[in-house]
XYZ file of C-alpha atoms in Angstrom:
647
model
C 0.000 0.000 0.000
C 1.444 3.376 -1.037
C 2.170 6.053 1.582
C 0.237 9.289 1.532
C 2.564 11.862 -0.099
C 0.604 14.900 1.079
C 2.903 15.953 4.013
C 5.917 15.701 1.765
C 4.113 17.654 -0.951
C 3.816 20.583 1.490
C 7.556 20.508 2.167
C 8.382 20.297 -1.534
C 6.048 23.135 -2.449
C 7.580 25.272 0.325
C 10.968 24.607 -1.230
C 9.656 25.627 -4.650
C 7.928 28.794 -3.400
C 10.442 30.134 -0.904
C 13.747 29.103 -2.425
C 14.156 32.612 -3.879
C 13.984 34.328 -0.467
C 17.166 35.662 1.206
C 18.614 33.231 3.676
C 16.903 30.226 2.217
C 20.288 28.569 1.794
C 20.739 28.729 5.552
C 17.490 26.829 6.313
C 17.820 23.891 8.647
C 19.422 20.698 7.453
C 16.247 18.856 8.367
C 14.234 20.978 5.933
C 16.724 20.417 3.135
C 16.910 16.695 3.739
C 13.138 16.372 3.942
C 13.095 16.251 0.141
C 14.609 12.788 0.302
C 11.737 11.365 2.307
C 10.164 10.546 -1.071
C 11.269 7.583 -3.103
C 12.604 8.278 -6.584
C 9.370 7.035 -8.182
C 7.241 9.209 -5.894
C 9.350 12.285 -6.664
C 9.008 11.664 -10.390
C 5.242 11.172 -10.084
C 4.922 14.357 -8.039
C 6.958 16.348 -10.557
C 4.768 15.064 -13.397
C 1.558 16.108 -11.656
C 2.938 19.531 -10.634
C 4.244 20.182 -14.160
C 0.736 20.417 -15.597
C -0.092 23.531 -13.569
C 3.333 24.819 -12.532
C 6.262 23.596 -14.653
C 8.709 25.813 -12.753
C 7.902 24.016 -9.477
C 8.317 20.645 -11.186
C 11.824 21.649 -12.278
C 12.730 22.763 -8.727
C 11.433 19.487 -7.260
C 13.616 17.457 -9.619
C 16.685 19.664 -9.120
C 16.431 19.337 -5.329
C 15.547 15.653 -5.243
C 18.182 14.603 -7.799
C 21.043 17.075 -7.209
C 23.668 14.893 -8.904
C 23.850 12.644 -11.916
C 24.769 9.658 -9.701
C 21.377 8.017 -10.086
C 20.246 4.998 -12.111
C 20.094 5.403 -15.857
C 16.317 4.847 -16.025
C 15.686 7.471 -13.296
C 17.983 9.960 -15.054
C 16.088 9.428 -18.288
C 12.685 10.042 -16.638
C 13.989 13.124 -14.822
C 15.405 14.584 -18.039
C 12.164 13.807 -19.876
C 10.090 15.784 -17.355
C 12.673 18.605 -17.307
C 12.601 18.894 -21.113
C 8.802 18.943 -21.174
C 8.648 21.548 -18.377
C 11.155 23.829 -20.113
C 9.089 23.610 -23.318
C 6.045 24.730 -21.322
C 8.102 27.630 -19.938
C 9.308 28.605 -23.413
C 12.958 27.865 -22.518
C 13.652 25.798 -25.585
C 17.459 25.719 -25.369
C 17.211 24.118 -21.922
C 14.584 21.713 -23.226
C 16.884 20.713 -26.083
C 19.753 20.179 -23.630
C 17.801 17.689 -21.503
C 16.244 15.969 -24.513
C 19.705 15.581 -26.084
C 21.102 14.302 -22.777
C 18.425 11.641 -22.787
C 19.863 10.130 -25.954
C 22.822 9.096 -23.751
C 20.640 7.699 -20.965
C 17.797 5.849 -22.651
C 17.403 2.339 -21.270
C 15.534 0.944 -24.251
C 14.709 1.798 -27.854
C 11.245 3.137 -26.952
C 12.824 5.804 -24.747
C 15.152 6.718 -27.612
C 12.089 7.421 -29.756
C 10.583 9.575 -26.998
C 13.816 11.614 -26.817
C 13.635 12.302 -30.551
C 9.978 13.334 -30.192
C 10.913 15.732 -27.378
C 13.739 17.218 -29.463
C 11.334 17.645 -32.355
C 8.878 19.437 -30.059
C 11.575 21.765 -28.683
C 13.002 22.676 -32.098
C 9.492 23.294 -33.405
C 9.139 26.313 -31.094
C 12.485 27.860 -32.075
C 12.523 30.263 -35.057
C 13.929 28.423 -38.058
C 13.874 25.144 -36.168
C 11.344 23.376 -38.358
C 13.997 21.584 -40.400
C 15.556 20.100 -37.258
C 12.129 19.347 -35.871
C 11.221 17.410 -39.024
C 14.535 15.542 -38.899
C 13.961 14.420 -35.298
C 10.340 13.406 -35.889
C 11.400 11.268 -38.858
C 14.149 9.680 -36.735
C 11.565 8.962 -34.050
C 9.321 7.327 -36.654
C 12.187 5.124 -37.888
C 13.080 4.059 -34.334
C 9.426 3.308 -33.549
C 9.166 1.102 -36.632
C 12.186 -0.892 -35.469
C 10.944 -1.173 -31.869
C 7.351 -1.814 -33.026
C 6.170 0.813 -30.512
C 2.976 1.595 -32.409
C 1.606 4.154 -29.934
C 4.790 6.260 -30.023
C 4.846 5.896 -33.814
C 1.339 7.300 -34.198
C 2.080 10.071 -31.699
C 4.974 10.937 -33.989
C 2.635 10.838 -36.986
C 0.353 13.381 -35.285
C 3.373 15.641 -34.682
C 4.520 15.222 -38.289
C 1.050 16.173 -39.463
C 1.099 19.391 -37.434
C 4.606 20.230 -38.643
C 3.831 19.663 -42.330
C 0.763 21.824 -41.812
C 2.992 24.595 -40.496
C 5.413 24.076 -43.384
C 2.613 24.795 -45.826
C 2.097 21.238 -47.051
C -0.966 20.128 -45.063
C -1.769 17.415 -47.595
C 1.450 15.620 -46.579
C 0.608 16.075 -42.931
C -2.931 14.815 -43.425
C -1.607 11.512 -44.802
C 0.330 10.897 -41.560
C -2.493 11.951 -39.250
C -5.051 9.857 -41.146
C -2.879 6.805 -40.425
C -2.727 7.790 -36.764
C -6.489 8.389 -36.692
C -7.208 4.907 -38.122
C -4.867 3.301 -35.614
C -6.270 5.049 -32.534
C -9.811 4.336 -33.697
C -9.043 0.642 -34.252
C -7.248 0.261 -30.921
C -9.815 2.302 -29.011
C -7.182 4.729 -27.685
C -9.573 7.617 -27.162
C -7.050 10.310 -26.237
C -4.881 9.562 -29.275
C -7.978 9.452 -31.453
C -9.145 12.834 -30.136
C -5.774 14.489 -30.806
C -5.526 13.001 -34.302
C -9.082 14.130 -35.128
C -8.317 17.633 -33.879
C -5.117 17.749 -35.954
C -7.009 16.675 -39.064
C -9.561 19.408 -38.411
C -6.824 22.061 -38.308
C -5.219 20.721 -41.475
C -8.423 20.705 -43.489
C -9.026 24.236 -42.229
C -5.693 25.300 -43.745
C -6.595 23.475 -46.960
C -9.928 25.384 -46.900
C -11.890 22.161 -46.610
C -14.069 23.628 -43.881
C -16.820 20.997 -44.009
C -14.270 18.189 -43.664
C -12.512 20.156 -40.934
C -15.777 20.541 -39.009
C -16.483 16.808 -39.286
C -13.146 15.960 -37.662
C -13.463 18.722 -35.039
C -16.920 17.496 -33.990
C -15.521 13.941 -33.759
C -12.630 15.259 -31.634
C -15.103 17.152 -29.409
C -17.045 13.941 -28.792
C -13.838 12.053 -27.916
C -12.533 14.778 -25.561
C -15.913 14.988 -23.808
C -15.952 11.213 -23.313
C -12.523 11.488 -21.686
C -13.452 14.511 -19.583
C -10.436 16.239 -21.150
C -11.307 19.896 -20.477
C -8.303 21.343 -22.285
C -9.143 19.342 -25.412
C -12.815 20.323 -25.257
C -12.000 24.045 -24.891
C -9.449 23.940 -27.714
C -11.919 22.104 -29.974
C -14.710 24.618 -29.225
C -12.361 27.382 -30.408
C -11.382 25.430 -33.546
C -15.031 24.729 -34.415
C -15.830 28.413 -33.982
C -12.997 29.454 -36.296
C -14.140 26.970 -38.961
C -17.689 28.306 -38.727
C -16.377 31.870 -39.066
C -14.679 30.913 -42.333
C -18.156 29.936 -43.545
C -19.536 33.303 -42.387
C -21.124 31.650 -39.389
C -20.013 34.237 -36.807
C -23.184 33.886 -34.739
C -22.550 30.154 -34.337
C -18.894 30.862 -33.651
C -19.879 33.098 -30.743
C -21.894 30.251 -29.212
C -18.920 27.865 -29.275
C -16.510 30.531 -28.003
C -18.892 31.326 -25.169
C -19.033 27.612 -24.308
C -15.216 27.460 -24.355
C -14.897 30.524 -22.089
C -17.510 29.230 -19.634
C -15.866 25.778 -19.397
C -12.444 27.348 -18.884
C -13.731 29.640 -16.118
C -15.350 26.670 -14.353
C -12.421 24.218 -14.708
C -8.932 25.170 -15.888
C -9.091 28.924 -15.296
C -6.332 29.184 -17.912
C -5.267 32.751 -18.729
C -4.210 31.586 -22.155
C -7.663 30.241 -23.069
C -9.323 33.322 -21.551
C -7.251 35.574 -23.812
C -7.835 33.447 -26.920
C -11.585 33.215 -26.361
C -12.041 36.955 -25.723
C -9.903 37.958 -28.717
C -11.890 35.621 -31.000
C -15.202 36.861 -29.567
C -14.133 40.452 -30.203
C -13.174 39.588 -33.796
C -16.560 37.963 -34.464
C -18.488 40.843 -32.861
C -16.517 43.240 -35.058
C -17.396 41.174 -38.156
C -21.051 41.242 -37.078
C -20.785 45.040 -36.544
C -21.873 44.705 -32.940
C -19.455 47.458 -32.021
C -20.627 48.259 -28.485
C -20.373 44.611 -27.419
C -17.045 44.309 -29.227
C -15.751 47.390 -27.360
C -16.636 45.865 -23.983
C -15.123 42.455 -24.795
C -11.960 44.114 -26.147
C -11.533 46.081 -22.894
C -11.922 42.835 -20.955
C -9.328 41.125 -23.160
C -6.889 44.036 -22.786
C -7.252 43.751 -19.025
C -6.439 40.033 -19.230
C -3.300 40.911 -21.228
C -2.043 43.588 -18.798
C 1.076 41.563 -18.018
C 2.015 41.420 -21.712
C 1.475 44.935 -22.958
C 4.365 44.693 -25.390
C 3.230 41.444 -27.028
C 2.011 41.120 -30.620
C -1.318 39.860 -29.340
C -1.791 42.988 -27.209
C -0.915 45.209 -30.186
C -3.404 43.424 -32.451
C -6.099 43.818 -29.791
C -5.387 47.562 -29.652
C -5.956 47.659 -33.428
C -9.338 45.985 -32.924
C -10.136 48.566 -30.230
C -9.216 51.337 -32.684
C -11.422 49.813 -35.401
C -14.388 49.780 -32.986
C -13.792 53.438 -32.098
C -13.620 54.359 -35.793
C -16.988 52.690 -36.282
C -18.350 54.546 -33.229
C -16.911 57.862 -34.573
C -14.491 58.273 -31.651
C -11.734 59.654 -33.837
C -9.293 60.810 -31.173
C -9.638 57.609 -29.176
C -9.132 55.605 -32.358
C -5.944 57.555 -33.177
C -4.653 56.943 -29.648
C -5.083 53.184 -29.948
C -3.629 53.138 -33.471
C -0.506 54.987 -32.269
C -0.063 52.518 -29.409
C -0.657 49.555 -31.732
C 1.851 50.891 -34.289
C 4.458 51.401 -31.567
C 4.102 47.805 -30.376
C 4.172 46.498 -33.983
C 7.432 48.358 -34.644
C 8.982 47.170 -31.373
C 7.983 43.550 -32.016
C 8.763 43.601 -35.763
C 5.119 42.661 -36.270
C 4.738 43.629 -39.924
C 1.273 42.116 -40.123
C 0.256 44.231 -37.137
C 1.713 47.319 -38.837
C -0.222 46.512 -41.997
C -3.481 46.336 -39.992
C -2.732 49.688 -38.309
C -2.053 51.460 -41.642
C -5.187 49.921 -43.128
C -7.265 51.249 -40.229
C -5.569 54.685 -40.512
C -6.683 54.773 -44.139
C -10.270 53.938 -43.095
C -10.142 56.622 -40.404
C -8.937 59.412 -42.703
C -11.227 58.377 -45.559
C -14.130 58.678 -43.147
C -12.923 62.201 -42.251
C -12.565 63.115 -45.931
C -8.784 63.554 -45.706
C -8.038 61.490 -48.777
C -4.437 62.624 -49.247
C -3.463 61.337 -45.793
C -5.588 58.229 -46.376
C -3.689 57.604 -49.638
C -0.339 57.925 -47.858
C -1.365 55.314 -45.311
C -2.766 53.111 -48.067
C 0.597 53.252 -49.878
C 2.367 52.293 -46.639
C -0.075 49.439 -46.140
C 0.469 48.233 -49.713
C 4.250 48.404 -49.262
C 4.074 46.346 -46.084
C 1.695 43.938 -47.791
C 4.196 43.491 -50.635
C 6.964 42.861 -48.134
C 4.752 40.471 -46.214
C 3.847 38.592 -49.352
C 7.498 38.503 -50.361
C 8.473 37.302 -46.889
C 5.641 34.784 -46.990
C 6.847 33.557 -50.358
C 10.389 33.309 -49.017
C 9.084 31.427 -46.013
C 7.057 29.156 -48.249
C 10.112 28.567 -50.415
C 12.184 27.767 -47.330
C 9.490 25.495 -45.985
C 9.141 23.773 -49.330
C 12.927 23.491 -49.477
C 12.849 21.836 -46.054
C 10.149 19.452 -47.208
C 11.987 18.812 -50.491
C 15.329 18.200 -48.788
C 13.675 15.954 -46.250
C 11.869 14.022 -48.963
C 15.097 13.849 -50.938
C 16.926 12.476 -47.902
C 14.122 10.013 -47.302
C 14.203 8.926 -50.940
C 17.981 8.577 -50.746
C 17.673 6.576 -47.549
C 14.900 4.476 -49.079
C 16.999 3.938 -52.216
C 20.047 3.016 -50.138
C 17.958 0.687 -47.994
C 16.581 -0.914 -51.159
C 20.107 -1.197 -52.542
C 21.212 -2.873 -49.322
C 18.211 -5.190 -49.533
C 19.114 -5.972 -53.168
C 22.719 -6.607 -52.179
C 21.543 -8.808 -49.313
C 19.232 -10.635 -51.723
C 22.036 -11.099 -54.263
C 24.385 -12.258 -51.502
C 21.729 -14.623 -50.190
C 21.088 -16.011 -53.672
C 24.836 -16.278 -54.246
C 25.303 -18.105 -50.955
C 22.355 -20.369 -51.747
C 23.814 -20.982 -55.221
C 27.240 -21.782 -53.787
C 25.667 -24.071 -51.202
C 23.672 -25.822 -53.928
C 26.827 -26.255 -56.025
C 28.673 -27.591 -52.966
C 25.785 -29.926 -52.136
C 25.624 -31.154 -55.745
C 29.413 -31.531 -55.857
C 29.485 -33.403 -52.534
C 26.548 -35.579 -53.622
C 28.228 -36.413 -56.944
C 31.559 -36.924 -55.176
C 30.021 -39.248 -52.570
C 28.089 -41.104 -55.266
C 31.165 -41.487 -57.459
C 33.176 -42.565 -54.450
C 30.586 -45.206 -53.631
C 30.575 -46.343 -57.256
C 34.364 -46.362 -57.283
C 34.390 -48.244 -53.987
C 31.977 -50.802 -55.338
C 34.061 -51.158 -58.491
C 37.212 -51.413 -56.396
C 35.595 -54.046 -54.187
C 34.393 -55.911 -57.255
C 37.856 -55.663 -58.797
C 39.423 -56.778 -55.525
C 37.107 -59.759 -55.356
C 37.914 -60.561 -58.967
C 41.643 -60.345 -58.274
C 41.316 -62.481 -55.155
C 39.428 -65.070 -57.166
C 42.104 -64.905 -59.863
C 44.828 -65.333 -57.242
C 43.016 -68.290 -55.704
C 42.609 -69.825 -59.134
C 46.264 -69.048 -59.889
C 47.364 -70.858 -56.747
C 45.392 -73.906 -57.760
C 46.725 -73.719 -61.285
C 50.274 -73.321 -60.009
C 49.955 -76.439 -57.891
C 48.204 -78.230 -60.732
C 50.807 -77.118 -63.245
C 53.774 -77.909 -61.038
C 52.580 -81.489 -60.612
C 50.100 -81.984 -63.399
C 47.937 -85.146 -63.545
C 49.758 -86.234 -66.682
C 53.162 -85.813 -65.006
C 51.951 -87.572 -61.861
C 50.430 -90.424 -63.889
C 53.709 -90.909 -65.797
C 55.702 -90.756 -62.572
C 53.507 -93.384 -60.894
C 53.726 -95.623 -63.977
C 57.502 -95.315 -63.888
C 57.511 -96.332 -60.221
C 55.171 -99.207 -61.041
C 57.514 -100.377 -63.803
C 60.533 -100.229 -61.516
C 58.727 -102.207 -58.840
C 57.451 -104.747 -61.361
C 61.001 -105.136 -62.696
C 62.158 -105.720 -59.187
C 64.390 -102.698 -59.347
C 63.797 -101.927 -55.714
C 66.677 -99.555 -55.200
C 65.780 -97.560 -58.308
C 62.125 -97.551 -57.249
C 63.044 -96.295 -53.784
C 65.271 -93.620 -55.274
C 62.533 -92.541 -57.698
C 59.944 -92.548 -54.929
C 62.248 -90.462 -52.699
C 62.804 -87.871 -55.403
C 59.076 -87.803 -56.268
C 58.217 -87.337 -52.572
C 60.577 -84.379 -52.297
C 58.993 -82.828 -55.376
C 55.464 -83.330 -53.993
C 56.514 -81.989 -50.586
C 58.047 -78.839 -52.139
C 54.890 -78.260 -54.163
C 52.444 -78.674 -51.290
C 54.536 -76.766 -48.738
C 54.434 -73.572 -50.850
C 50.836 -73.989 -52.040
C 49.508 -71.151 -49.796
C 51.716 -68.567 -51.477
C 51.871 -67.447 -55.073
C 55.418 -66.068 -54.729
C 58.852 -67.601 -54.209
C 62.333 -66.307 -53.734
C 64.732 -67.028 -56.583
C 66.489 -69.524 -54.341
C 63.241 -71.426 -53.584
C 62.230 -71.374 -57.244
C 65.641 -72.762 -58.325
C 65.508 -75.523 -55.697
C 62.118 -76.625 -56.977
C 63.381 -76.533 -60.590
C 66.386 -78.629 -59.542
C 64.082 -81.211 -57.908
C 61.790 -81.170 -60.939
C 64.601 -81.642 -63.499
C 66.396 -84.191 -61.339
C 63.264 -86.339 -61.121
C 62.754 -86.077 -64.874
C 66.356 -86.935 -65.570
C 66.032 -90.020 -63.314
C 62.769 -91.002 -65.002
C 64.248 -90.747 -68.481
C 67.320 -92.690 -67.304
C 69.748 -89.837 -67.791
C 68.819 -89.262 -71.417
C 69.327 -85.491 -71.028
C 71.594 -83.231 -69.051
C 70.854 -79.938 -67.431
C 72.846 -77.293 -65.658
C 71.668 -74.317 -63.601
C 74.029 -71.350 -63.562
C 73.435 -68.438 -61.194
C 75.507 -65.294 -61.401
C 77.334 -64.245 -58.254
C 75.609 -60.829 -58.085
C 72.096 -62.313 -58.148
C 70.019 -61.615 -55.011
C 68.651 -65.073 -54.325
C 66.136 -63.604 -51.852
C 64.503 -61.516 -54.590
C 60.819 -62.432 -54.787
C 59.229 -63.625 -58.009
C 56.007 -65.402 -58.940
C 55.870 -69.133 -58.362
C 56.097 -71.137 -61.565
C 57.575 -68.166 -63.453
C 60.948 -69.933 -64.069
C 59.751 -73.555 -63.913
C 57.259 -72.994 -66.735
C 59.971 -71.527 -68.922
C 62.009 -74.651 -68.391
C 59.057 -77.001 -68.798
C 57.716 -75.353 -71.987
C 60.931 -74.352 -73.753
C 63.677 -76.461 -72.310
C 65.195 -77.463 -75.681
C 64.327 -74.332 -77.583
C 61.422 -73.413 -79.751
C 63.059 -74.200 -83.114
C 64.301 -77.604 -82.044
C 60.959 -78.436 -80.492
C 59.322 -77.789 -83.882
C 61.728 -80.179 -85.615
C 61.117 -82.831 -82.981
C 57.383 -82.162 -83.179
C 57.208 -81.465 -79.451
C 55.540 -78.601 -77.700
C 54.748 -77.499 -74.167
C 51.260 -77.075 -72.880
C 51.585 -73.290 -72.897
C 49.662 -73.170 -69.639
C 52.645 -71.835 -67.739
C 53.014 -68.822 -70.016
C 49.265 -68.179 -69.892
C 49.194 -68.316 -66.077
C 52.274 -66.112 -65.896
C 50.741 -63.477 -68.186
C 47.441 -63.569 -66.312
C 49.126 -62.885 -62.954
C 51.361 -60.217 -64.426
C 48.312 -58.405 -65.804
C 46.640 -58.449 -62.375
C 49.687 -57.347 -60.407
C 50.922 -54.807 -62.952
C 47.845 -52.595 -62.266
C 49.245 -51.829 -58.794
C 52.791 -51.089 -59.965
C 54.210 -48.179 -61.968
C 56.293 -50.628 -63.997
C 55.116 -54.123 -64.854
C 56.735 -57.539 -65.240
C 57.153 -59.041 -68.675
C 58.667 -62.084 -70.412
C 60.478 -62.105 -73.729
C 61.921 -64.964 -75.811
C 64.981 -65.018 -78.072
C 65.761 -68.037 -80.282
C 69.462 -69.010 -80.192
C 71.398 -70.437 -83.174
C 74.744 -72.104 -83.752
C 77.318 -70.694 -86.154
C 76.045 -73.030 -88.856
C 72.537 -71.644 -88.436
C 71.111 -74.580 -86.604
C 68.858 -73.948 -83.586
C 70.717 -74.199 -80.314
C 67.965 -73.228 -77.863
C 65.872 -70.368 -76.554
C 66.822 -67.479 -74.314
C 63.913 -66.533 -72.056
C 64.113 -63.190 -70.239
C 61.909 -62.496 -67.219
C 62.003 -58.802 -66.212
C 60.887 -57.956 -62.667
C 61.343 -54.306 -61.545
C 63.029 -53.713 -58.205
C 60.404 -52.910 -55.582
C 57.699 -54.754 -57.470
C 54.673 -55.225 -55.219
C 52.851 -58.545 -55.165
C 49.736 -56.996 -53.647
C 46.193 -56.679 -54.867
């Protein structure tokens, strides 16, 4: 439950009221420190409520409660926000800009950043020549709101943009913004926002001379403000409705609405500002209706209300109205008095429009007296001022249009650059997607080809393994072929039958060694040169024994031969078996080898050569004697050093 802030409010208000008195700085420490009884949130709330009626007191409360900047960022931002708003109300726009600018360094979130830009736009809008900056800040606020998706702040900004474009002489641009705001507030049921947007649209259509449309929006705004009990909005709308009616020559109706505005103000706000505005407008309408006596009385009342601002443009214009009434009532001297005072104020305030009105009324005065020469002089002065005013107005319009043009140009440039960035992002995205697709396709093809290659390699490996297995069988089969074995067994049988026991035993021993050598190496398809030569020696020795020494053989091995060098099994034996006596001599004797050894050798070489940079090969050279007779065959087996017998 919140504490009652009323006792503290008394202390704070005493600080605000009496701080200017001599000796206030020497007040008791207890009084000074009593400010800090409030929490930060309570002090901010109090300052906000006081600001509505007394912005100066709100500033003093904040300055005393937060004397240093050593406070949380969010508190600093809220304090600066109230300070900026209060200084705007006091007309101290430089100070307002300072605090609003400071807030850009303290905002805790993006929504507060937007509010700071709105405040800066408001402050610059009151400074002469500040419309360009004001427009810049409002547009920044709109951009920030779009990013933050703070729709309420965005449409508040739209209402401000509408009012500013209206002031810049392009109400049609402003109307587009405010119409968006109006639709939003209506859809969301935000009655206060709706009322302000409707009122803004009414003012804009008034400038565009669409008085019927303006009245429609003003009446809608009046209904919304009444529903809210928003007295300030109701009073302001009454005045706006009256002015729209006056443009349609409805001065009598205007007086009714102005009277309602004045009565409501006297009963509620008691605002001096609204009192002045209402009385000045009533006087203007009474003058238009030629109700001079009533106009004279209302003008006196308005002049009394403006006693504290006797040197203001508004006071000078009211004196001109007073003079006009006296001219109509034939009070010539009194009229001259008020015209002199009005002209003096116009000159002091550089109020050229006020000077134009004074000279115009002087002309009317002297024409009425029949002094046409003097009337002509004043008419010439009025025309000269009017020319200058029109020229100044044109210059102002040109400047305002230049502001709008430059702003639009910047916006178009920004929009173009944003679109370019979007296009670049799109191109980059498409490029990245394209690259990714190419990579995916490449990887897919690569993986697929690798799988295909792997399958082929596996198939080839299986084929080679099958070939090797078959080769091993063929090697064993070829080393001891069925035909050779059958002949060997028959030879043994013959020796046994002939009771040549010793020869049979010798033959059987040699045959056993040959079989043992064959079977022992059957798991491998390679031999060292030494192993291959031993087998060949056993093979030839058995054959020599079988054929009862009918042929001789000799194996010569060079001293530099590496007997541990690995070669294929059968590679040398088959050369001996197929071409032992030479190819030419074999033809004459009508003998020939089986050729299986050479076929097996070539088959294995073809398989193994695929895994070696240089392959094995066999070549044959027929040898001849000096008389031209065949003497044998030279077989050359070439095996590269480092040859791999791997699949």
